[in-house]
Amino acid sequence: MKGNFPIEKLKGLETPFYYYDTDLLRKTLDIVASEANKYNYQVHYAIKANANPRILSIIRENGLGADCVSGGEIMAALNAGFPTDKIVFAGVGKADWEINLGLDKDIFCFNVESLAELEVINELAEAKGRKARIALRINPEVNANTHHHITTGMKENKFGINLDQIDTVLDRLEELGSVQLIGLHFHIGSQLTDLHPFQTLCARVNDLQQQLSKRKVFVEHINFGGGLGIDYDHPNRNPIPDFQEYFKVFNKHFKPLPDQKVHFEPGRSVVGQCGNLIAKVLYVKEGSVKKFAVLDAGFTELIRPAFYEAHHKIENITSEEKEETYDIVGPICESSDTFAKQIDINKAHRGDLIALRSAGAYGEIMASQYNCRKLPKAYFSDLI
Ligand SMILES: *Cc1c(COP(=O)(O)O)cnc(C)c1O
């Protein structure tokens, strides 16, 4: 089964481009809201997955907050109209100007990743006569069982404060006058399709809270980060990730303190399935051992296959001819510019439109101008 595309309209557009199904995005957001509301969970969308301004406005209209990992993302969130009290700022290397921006805009919370960063935030806040609300990002040492490039919650990863350093950080916090601890933050990795690591995370956080209660540390909120995966193999069968099961795991296994709020920061699961990269076949190249479909899009438009060995479902949306086997490659002068090897698609001809599915997350936002290429445009199902 192939995706449902307005092919005649797409044929008139200059390729390659991103095509977003805004209906699907809205349906996904409805489900996120209804499932999260069941437990009064608060959701901040992780802007790094896709910061296209129109996508951000649709997400903001649906009431989500914004999780940012740079000053640029804070600006993108503000430009899209996210209220400052729904903006959180994470990241292992916050520059002074980025921290100052967060302070000036009085964002909801800084998720702090090290003692060194805590000192700097305190110093910059003090200089402005302010108090910064902070959460400590804790590295919970939970293996997310996902690709090693997108695992973040292990001791050897660069993210967060290690469990055995928490006491030192809390001791120092007591001495700092311009930061206020309001939460604990966790994010164990991305593209988790097995929910068990989240269950392990809940158990780890329960233990940690018990340990912290001994030193009378009680925080207002726990932030479990993002990471819920999407079905890259079957975007038509599973267009919306199972948010119901996802939130259920936390409701079942996490024991909040009285009145404690629970926050989430999904990125990929919100926007992944609504985006497609549409490219054109430039050439069908008959090599001596295999056939190549050479597209006019490469890793400059969608880097995930080259970067993370990721697979996207690939469809020839303008051919119904018998399937043949191809390597699907881009035009960039690097061997890693290969979207897929030896896959079957409907027989390809020069000019056919190819859809790379499930490209809404970490697609357009990661585009580059390598080889002096143009950045791709974006089109929306309700505006073309
Ligand atoms: C990347 C990131 C997210 C979003 O992850 P997804 O896998 O896209 O849901 C959430 N929180 C933090 C801190 C992140 O770095």
GROMACS .gro file of C-alpha atoms and ligand atoms in nm:
model
  399
    1MET     CA    1   0.000   0.000   0.000
    2LYS     CA    2   0.130   0.343  -0.093
    3GLY     CA    3   0.064   0.679   0.067
    4ASN     CA    4  -0.213   0.906  -0.045
    5PHE     CA    5  -0.065   1.198  -0.241
    6PRO     CA    6  -0.226   1.470  -0.459
    7ILE     CA    7  -0.003   1.360  -0.745
    8GLU     CA    8  -0.121   1.604  -1.012
    9LYS     CA    9  -0.052   1.897  -0.779
   10LEU     CA   10   0.286   1.763  -0.673
   11LYS     CA   11   0.390   1.717  -1.037
   12GLY     CA   12   0.377   2.091  -1.086
   13LEU     CA   13   0.628   2.169  -0.809
   14GLU     CA   14   1.003   2.195  -0.837
   15THR     CA   15   1.170   1.897  -0.668
   16PRO     CA   16   1.307   1.805  -0.422
   17PHE     CA   17   1.073   1.938  -0.153
   18TYR     CA   18   0.910   1.843   0.175
   19TYR     CA   19   0.541   1.769   0.168
   20TYR     CA   20   0.354   1.778   0.499
   21ASP     CA   21   0.018   1.619   0.564
   22THR     CA   22  -0.126   1.877   0.804
   23ASP     CA   23  -0.442   1.669   0.859
   24LEU     CA   24  -0.230   1.389   0.998
   25LEU     CA   25  -0.034   1.635   1.212
   26ARG     CA   26  -0.357   1.773   1.358
   27LYS     CA   27  -0.498   1.425   1.423
   28THR     CA   28  -0.173   1.330   1.596
   29LEU     CA   29  -0.187   1.643   1.811
   30ASP     CA   30  -0.549   1.569   1.908
   31ILE     CA   31  -0.446   1.226   2.029
   32VAL     CA   32  -0.142   1.360   2.216
   33ALA     CA   33  -0.370   1.607   2.394
   34SER     CA   34  -0.649   1.365   2.477
   35GLU     CA   35  -0.413   1.094   2.604
   36ALA     CA   36  -0.197   1.337   2.806
   37ASN     CA   37  -0.504   1.507   2.952
   38LYS     CA   38  -0.622   1.178   3.099
   39TYR     CA   39  -0.341   1.207   3.354
   40ASN     CA   40  -0.296   1.583   3.353
   41TYR     CA   41   0.046   1.542   3.187
   42GLN     CA   42   0.206   1.850   3.028
   43VAL     CA   43   0.365   1.820   2.687
   44HIS     CA   44   0.642   2.034   2.542
   45TYR     CA   45   0.715   1.962   2.176
   46ALA     CA   46   1.089   1.912   2.107
   47ILE     CA   47   1.151   2.178   1.844
   48LYS     CA   48   1.472   2.021   1.721
   49ALA     CA   49   1.272   1.750   1.538
   50ASN     CA   50   1.120   2.006   1.301
   51ALA     CA   51   1.123   2.385   1.334
   52ASN     CA   52   0.935   2.471   1.015
   53PRO     CA   53   0.741   2.786   1.116
   54ARG     CA   54   0.404   2.659   0.992
   55ILE     CA   55   0.450   2.325   1.168
   56LEU     CA   56   0.539   2.514   1.487
   57SER     CA   57   0.228   2.733   1.464
   58ILE     CA   58   0.002   2.432   1.422
   59ILE     CA   59   0.163   2.267   1.724
   60ARG     CA   60   0.136   2.585   1.930
   61GLU     CA   61  -0.233   2.627   1.831
   62ASN     CA   62  -0.290   2.285   1.983
   63GLY     CA   63  -0.166   2.402   2.321
   64LEU     CA   64   0.171   2.229   2.349
   65GLY     CA   65   0.473   2.398   2.502
   66ALA     CA   66   0.820   2.404   2.346
   67ASP     CA   67   1.136   2.217   2.439
   68CYS     CA   68   1.439   2.404   2.303
   69VAL     CA   69   1.805   2.308   2.281
   70SER     CA   70   1.951   2.638   2.157
   71GLY     CA   71   1.896   3.012   2.158
   72GLY     CA   72   1.788   2.984   1.795
   73GLU     CA   73   1.519   2.740   1.896
   74ILE     CA   74   1.400   2.973   2.172
   75MET     CA   75   1.368   3.245   1.906
   76ALA     CA   76   1.181   3.004   1.677
   77ALA     CA   77   0.945   2.916   1.962
   78LEU     CA   78   0.881   3.284   2.042
   79ASN     CA   79   0.827   3.368   1.675
   80ALA     CA   80   0.570   3.089   1.652
   81GLY     CA   81   0.389   3.238   1.952
   82PHE     CA   82   0.470   2.984   2.221
   83PRO     CA   83   0.415   3.151   2.560
   84THR     CA   84   0.739   3.200   2.755
   85ASP     CA   85   0.604   3.009   3.052
   86LYS     CA   86   0.576   2.702   2.829
   87ILE     CA   87   0.936   2.711   2.704
   88VAL     CA   88   1.204   2.484   2.850
   89PHE     CA   89   1.570   2.499   2.755
   90ALA     CA   90   1.791   2.187   2.757
   91GLY     CA   91   2.131   2.114   2.606
   92VAL     CA   92   2.476   2.016   2.722
   93GLY     CA   93   2.650   2.327   2.588
   94LYS     CA   94   2.446   2.640   2.649
   95ALA     CA   95   2.639   2.953   2.550
   96ASP     CA   96   2.621   3.266   2.766
   97TRP     CA   97   2.409   3.456   2.513
   98GLU     CA   98   2.163   3.167   2.504
   99ILE     CA   99   2.133   3.158   2.882
  100ASN     CA  100   2.090   3.538   2.887
  101LEU     CA  101   1.818   3.512   2.625
  102GLY     CA  102   1.635   3.256   2.838
  103LEU     CA  103   1.671   3.482   3.143
  104ASP     CA  104   1.556   3.795   2.959
  105LYS     CA  105   1.250   3.613   2.823
  106ASP     CA  106   1.187   3.457   3.164
  107ILE     CA  107   1.137   3.108   3.021
  108PHE     CA  108   0.977   2.840   3.236
  109CYS     CA  109   1.287   2.633   3.310
  110PHE     CA  110   1.652   2.563   3.228
  111ASN     CA  111   1.733   2.194   3.222
  112VAL     CA  112   2.085   2.193   3.364
  113GLU     CA  113   2.330   1.928   3.253
  114SER     CA  114   2.637   1.986   3.473
  115LEU     CA  115   2.770   2.155   3.784
  116ALA     CA  116   2.980   2.383   3.562
  117GLU     CA  117   2.668   2.500   3.378
  118LEU     CA  118   2.481   2.551   3.705
  119GLU     CA  119   2.753   2.790   3.823
  120VAL     CA  120   2.731   2.993   3.502
  121ILE     CA  121   2.351   3.017   3.508
  122ASN     CA  122   2.368   3.131   3.871
  123GLU     CA  123   2.630   3.392   3.785
  124LEU     CA  124   2.441   3.528   3.481
  125ALA     CA  125   2.109   3.534   3.669
  126GLU     CA  126   2.272   3.712   3.962
  127ALA     CA  127   2.415   3.976   3.729
  128LYS     CA  128   2.060   4.050   3.614
  129GLY     CA  129   1.918   4.042   3.964
  130ARG     CA  130   1.701   3.745   3.876
  131LYS     CA  131   1.642   3.394   3.993
  132ALA     CA  132   1.651   3.121   3.727
  133ARG     CA  133   1.415   2.827   3.757
  134ILE     CA  134   1.609   2.512   3.688
  135ALA     CA  135   1.565   2.138   3.661
  136LEU     CA  136   1.856   1.900   3.693
  137ARG     CA  137   1.899   1.673   3.395
  138ILE     CA  138   1.992   1.341   3.546
  139ASN     CA  139   2.156   1.065   3.348
  140PRO     CA  140   1.956   0.768   3.477
  141GLU     CA  141   2.179   0.497   3.331
  142VAL     CA  142   1.894   0.329   3.148
  143ASN     CA  143   1.977   0.163   2.818
  144ALA     CA  144   1.726   0.269   2.557
  145ASN     CA  145   1.822  -0.018   2.325
  146THR     CA  146   1.818   0.209   2.025
  147HIS     CA  147   2.084   0.313   1.773
  148HIS     CA  148   2.406   0.410   1.956
  149HIS     CA  149   2.400   0.757   1.798
  150ILE     CA  150   2.063   0.829   1.960
  151THR     CA  151   2.119   0.669   2.301
  152THR     CA  152   2.165   0.939   2.563
  153GLY     CA  153   2.096   0.791   2.906
  154MET     CA  154   2.410   0.584   2.969
  155LYS     CA  155   2.700   0.672   3.196
  156GLU     CA  156   2.938   0.718   2.903
  157ASN     CA  157   2.705   0.959   2.718
  158LYS     CA  158   2.780   1.330   2.742
  159PHE     CA  159   2.430   1.418   2.865
  160GLY     CA  160   2.312   1.493   3.215
  161ILE     CA  161   2.443   1.466   3.568
  162ASN     CA  162   2.549   1.118   3.674
  163LEU     CA  163   2.359   0.956   3.960
  164ASP     CA  164   2.667   0.946   4.183
  165GLN     CA  165   2.721   1.323   4.141
  166ILE     CA  166   2.374   1.438   4.243
  167ASP     CA  167   2.465   1.494   4.606
  168THR     CA  168   2.758   1.716   4.516
  169VAL     CA  169   2.534   1.923   4.289
  170LEU     CA  170   2.262   1.952   4.554
  171ASP     CA  171   2.520   2.061   4.813
  172ARG     CA  172   2.633   2.337   4.579
  173LEU     CA  173   2.274   2.434   4.495
  174GLU     CA  174   2.214   2.515   4.860
  175GLU     CA  175   2.488   2.777   4.839
  176LEU     CA  176   2.374   2.940   4.513
  177GLY     CA  177   2.131   3.227   4.552
  178SER     CA  178   2.015   3.292   4.196
  179VAL     CA  179   1.888   2.951   4.093
  180GLN     CA  180   1.578   2.773   4.213
  181LEU     CA  181   1.541   2.396   4.175
  182ILE     CA  182   1.193   2.313   4.044
  183GLY     CA  183   1.234   1.985   3.860
  184LEU     CA  184   1.421   1.677   3.752
  185HIS     CA  185   1.471   1.601   3.386
  186PHE     CA  186   1.545   1.275   3.203
  187HIS     CA  187   1.579   1.184   2.837
  188ILE     CA  188   1.714   0.837   2.760
  189GLY     CA  189   1.722   0.833   2.382
  190SER     CA  190   1.520   0.847   2.065
  191GLN     CA  191   1.319   0.614   1.841
  192LEU     CA  192   1.226   0.375   2.122
  193THR     CA  193   0.977   0.124   1.985
  194ASP     CA  194   0.996  -0.100   2.291
  195LEU     CA  195   0.839   0.071   2.594
  196HIS     CA  196   1.027  -0.133   2.858
  197PRO     CA  197   1.313   0.116   2.897
  198PHE     CA  198   1.051   0.378   2.998
  199GLN     CA  199   0.927   0.139   3.265
  200THR     CA  200   1.285   0.100   3.390
  201LEU     CA  201   1.319   0.478   3.386
  202CYS     CA  202   1.009   0.513   3.606
  203ALA     CA  203   1.152   0.268   3.859
  204ARG     CA  204   1.484   0.453   3.860
  205VAL     CA  205   1.309   0.788   3.919
  206ASN     CA  206   1.097   0.641   4.200
  207ASP     CA  207   1.415   0.522   4.373
  208LEU     CA  208   1.584   0.854   4.318
  209GLN     CA  209   1.293   1.050   4.463
  210GLN     CA  210   1.302   0.831   4.771
  211GLN     CA  211   1.671   0.897   4.807
  212LEU     CA  212   1.619   1.272   4.762
  213SER     CA  213   1.335   1.284   5.014
  214LYS     CA  214   1.593   1.186   5.277
  215ARG     CA  215   1.761   1.517   5.222
  216LYS     CA  216   1.429   1.695   5.198
  217VAL     CA  217   1.451   1.764   4.828
  218PHE     CA  218   1.104   1.766   4.670
  219VAL     CA  219   1.063   1.906   4.318
  220GLU     CA  220   0.748   2.044   4.154
  221HIS     CA  221   0.785   1.850   3.832
  222ILE     CA  222   0.942   1.546   3.675
  223ASN     CA  223   1.022   1.570   3.304
  224PHE     CA  224   1.060   1.237   3.125
  225GLY     CA  225   1.189   1.383   2.797
  226GLY     CA  226   1.095   1.235   2.462
  227GLY     CA  227   1.197   0.930   2.268
  228LEU     CA  228   0.877   0.752   2.161
  229GLY     CA  229   0.948   0.588   1.825
  230ILE     CA  230   0.749   0.575   1.502
  231ASP     CA  231   0.689   0.292   1.253
  232TYR     CA  232   0.924   0.369   0.966
  233ASP     CA  233   0.837   0.040   0.792
  234HIS     CA  234   0.459   0.089   0.788
  235PRO     CA  235   0.372   0.461   0.781
  236ASN     CA  236   0.034   0.386   0.621
  237ARG     CA  237  -0.069   0.119   0.869
  238ASN     CA  238   0.067   0.308   1.173
  239PRO     CA  239   0.048   0.679   1.096
  240ILE     CA  240   0.009   0.776   1.465
  241PRO     CA  241   0.233   0.636   1.738
  242ASP     CA  242   0.068   0.468   2.033
  243PHE     CA  243   0.052   0.760   2.277
  244GLN     CA  244  -0.214   0.577   2.475
  245GLU     CA  245   0.024   0.292   2.570
  246TYR     CA  246   0.314   0.533   2.613
  247PHE     CA  247   0.147   0.754   2.874
  248LYS     CA  248  -0.008   0.447   3.037
  249VAL     CA  249   0.340   0.313   3.116
  250PHE     CA  250   0.421   0.627   3.315
  251ASN     CA  251   0.085   0.635   3.486
  252LYS     CA  252   0.129   0.274   3.591
  253HIS     CA  253   0.495   0.274   3.693
  254PHE     CA  254   0.584   0.624   3.807
  255LYS     CA  255   0.486   0.728   4.159
  256PRO     CA  256   0.460   1.108   4.167
  257LEU     CA  257   0.482   1.295   4.495
  258PRO     CA  258   0.161   1.472   4.602
  259ASP     CA  259   0.079   1.754   4.354
  260GLN     CA  260   0.388   1.677   4.148
  261LYS     CA  261   0.348   1.755   3.777
  262VAL     CA  262   0.470   1.527   3.501
  263HIS     CA  263   0.612   1.665   3.178
  264PHE     CA  264   0.707   1.511   2.843
  265GLU     CA  265   0.904   1.633   2.542
  266PRO     CA  266   0.811   1.430   2.235
  267GLY     CA  267   0.964   1.534   1.904
  268ARG     CA  268   0.976   1.259   1.645
  269SER     CA  269   0.648   1.099   1.752
  270VAL     CA  270   0.459   1.425   1.693
  271VAL     CA  271   0.591   1.521   1.349
  272GLY     CA  272   0.767   1.216   1.203
  273GLN     CA  273   0.486   1.060   1.003
  274CYS     CA  274   0.333   1.378   0.863
  275GLY     CA  275   0.638   1.465   0.651
  276ASN     CA  276   0.758   1.323   0.320
  277LEU     CA  277   1.053   1.412   0.106
  278ILE     CA  278   0.945   1.420  -0.257
  279ALA     CA  279   1.219   1.377  -0.517
  280LYS     CA  280   1.239   1.312  -0.886
  281VAL     CA  281   1.421   1.028  -1.062
  282LEU     CA  282   1.695   1.191  -1.269
  283TYR     CA  283   1.839   0.876  -1.418
  284VAL     CA  284   1.796   0.503  -1.408
  285LYS     CA  285   2.152   0.385  -1.426
  286GLU     CA  286   2.213   0.026  -1.526
  287GLY     CA  287   2.539  -0.071  -1.356
  288SER     CA  288   2.713  -0.395  -1.439
  289VAL     CA  289   2.590  -0.565  -1.121
  290LYS     CA  290   2.290  -0.361  -1.013
  291LYS     CA  291   2.047  -0.090  -1.111
  292PHE     CA  292   2.046   0.253  -0.952
  293ALA     CA  293   1.765   0.503  -0.935
  294VAL     CA  294   1.947   0.836  -0.911
  295LEU     CA  295   1.730   1.099  -0.740
  296ASP     CA  296   1.756   1.476  -0.736
  297ALA     CA  297   1.751   1.460  -0.353
  298GLY     CA  298   2.041   1.342  -0.144
  299PHE     CA  299   2.163   1.351   0.212
  300THR     CA  300   2.162   1.728   0.186
  301GLU     CA  301   1.781   1.705   0.206
  302LEU     CA  302   1.750   1.394   0.426
  303ILE     CA  303   2.058   1.288   0.617
  304ARG     CA  304   1.913   1.017   0.841
  305PRO     CA  305   2.008   0.717   0.624
  306ALA     CA  306   2.370   0.838   0.591
  307PHE     CA  307   2.393   0.958   0.952
  308TYR     CA  308   2.212   0.691   1.154
  309GLU     CA  309   2.182   0.402   0.905
  310ALA     CA  310   1.810   0.481   0.914
  311HIS     CA  311   1.556   0.337   0.673
  312HIS     CA  312   1.271   0.527   0.517
  313LYS     CA  313   0.996   0.357   0.319
  314ILE     CA  314   1.043   0.458  -0.044
  315GLU     CA  315   0.761   0.465  -0.296
  316ASN     CA  316   0.746   0.546  -0.665
  317ILE     CA  317   0.421   0.741  -0.653
  318THR     CA  318   0.388   0.797  -1.029
  319SER     CA  319   0.440   0.440  -1.153
  320GLU     CA  320   0.222   0.132  -1.117
  321GLU     CA  321   0.449  -0.084  -1.333
  322LYS     CA  322   0.584  -0.414  -1.201
  323GLU     CA  323   0.833  -0.371  -0.921
  324GLU     CA  324   1.206  -0.390  -0.991
  325THR     CA  325   1.507  -0.385  -0.760
  326TYR     CA  326   1.719  -0.071  -0.722
  327ASP     CA  327   1.974   0.105  -0.510
  328ILE     CA  328   1.815   0.444  -0.442
  329VAL     CA  329   2.089   0.706  -0.442
  330GLY     CA  330   2.131   1.083  -0.439
  331PRO     CA  331   2.348   1.316  -0.647
  332ILE     CA  332   2.600   1.411  -0.375
  333CYS     CA  333   2.964   1.320  -0.429
  334GLU     CA  334   2.988   1.079  -0.134
  335SER     CA  335   2.925   0.703  -0.132
  336SER     CA  336   2.719   0.742   0.184
  337ASP     CA  337   2.465   0.934  -0.023
  338THR     CA  338   2.249   0.624  -0.054
  339PHE     CA  339   1.891   0.611   0.072
  340ALA     CA  340   1.844   0.235   0.033
  341LYS     CA  341   2.015  -0.065  -0.123
  342GLN     CA  342   1.843  -0.334  -0.328
  343ILE     CA  343   1.485  -0.243  -0.256
  344ASP     CA  344   1.181  -0.302  -0.477
  345ILE     CA  345   0.980  -0.013  -0.612
  346ASN     CA  346   0.752   0.019  -0.914
  347LYS     CA  347   0.963   0.033  -1.231
  348ALA     CA  348   1.131   0.371  -1.240
  349HIS     CA  349   1.166   0.613  -1.531
  350ARG     CA  350   1.329   0.951  -1.558
  351GLY     CA  351   1.085   1.206  -1.417
  352ASP     CA  352   0.900   0.974  -1.177
  353LEU     CA  353   0.820   1.116  -0.835
  354ILE     CA  354   0.963   0.928  -0.541
  355ALA     CA  355   0.831   0.968  -0.186
  356LEU     CA  356   1.062   0.909   0.109
  357ARG     CA  357   0.812   0.852   0.383
  358SER     CA  358   0.818   0.932   0.758
  359ALA     CA  359   1.057   1.222   0.701
  360GLY     CA  360   0.884   1.483   0.917
  361ALA     CA  361   1.131   1.452   1.204
  362TYR     CA  362   1.503   1.526   1.172
  363GLY     CA  363   1.452   1.576   0.797
  364GLU     CA  364   1.402   1.931   0.676
  365ILE     CA  365   1.569   2.078   0.984
  366MET     CA  366   1.889   1.882   0.919
  367ALA     CA  367   1.913   1.988   0.554
  368SER     CA  368   2.246   2.137   0.448
  369GLN     CA  369   2.389   2.325   0.155
  370TYR     CA  370   2.680   2.088   0.093
  371ASN     CA  371   2.778   2.085  -0.275
  372CYS     CA  372   2.630   2.440  -0.287
  373ARG     CA  373   2.280   2.301  -0.306
  374LYS     CA  374   1.962   2.495  -0.233
  375LEU     CA  375   1.772   2.423   0.087
  376PRO     CA  376   1.448   2.236   0.015
  377LYS     CA  377   1.111   2.412   0.015
  378ALA     CA  378   0.811   2.288   0.208
  379TYR     CA  379   0.449   2.247   0.099
  380PHE     CA  380   0.142   2.162   0.304
  381SER     CA  381  -0.154   1.942   0.215
  382ASP     CA  382  -0.405   2.212   0.310
  383LEU     CA  383  -0.231   2.491   0.117
  384ILE     CA  384  -0.143   2.349  -0.225
  385LIG     C1  385   1.590   1.527   2.123
  385LIG     C2  386   1.529   1.552   2.252
  385LIG     C3  387   1.392   1.526   2.271
  385LIG     C4  388   1.302   1.470   2.164
  385LIG     O1  389   1.334   1.338   2.130
  385LIG     P1  390   1.242   1.256   2.031
  385LIG     O2  391   1.308   1.123   2.023
  385LIG     O3  392   1.240   1.325   1.901
  385LIG     O4  393   1.106   1.246   2.091
  385LIG     C5  394   1.338   1.555   2.396
  385LIG     N1  395   1.414   1.606   2.496
  385LIG     C6  396   1.545   1.631   2.480
  385LIG     C7  397   1.620   1.688   2.594
  385LIG     C8  398   1.606   1.605   2.359
  385LIG     O5  399   1.736   1.629   2.345
   0.00000   0.00000   0.00000
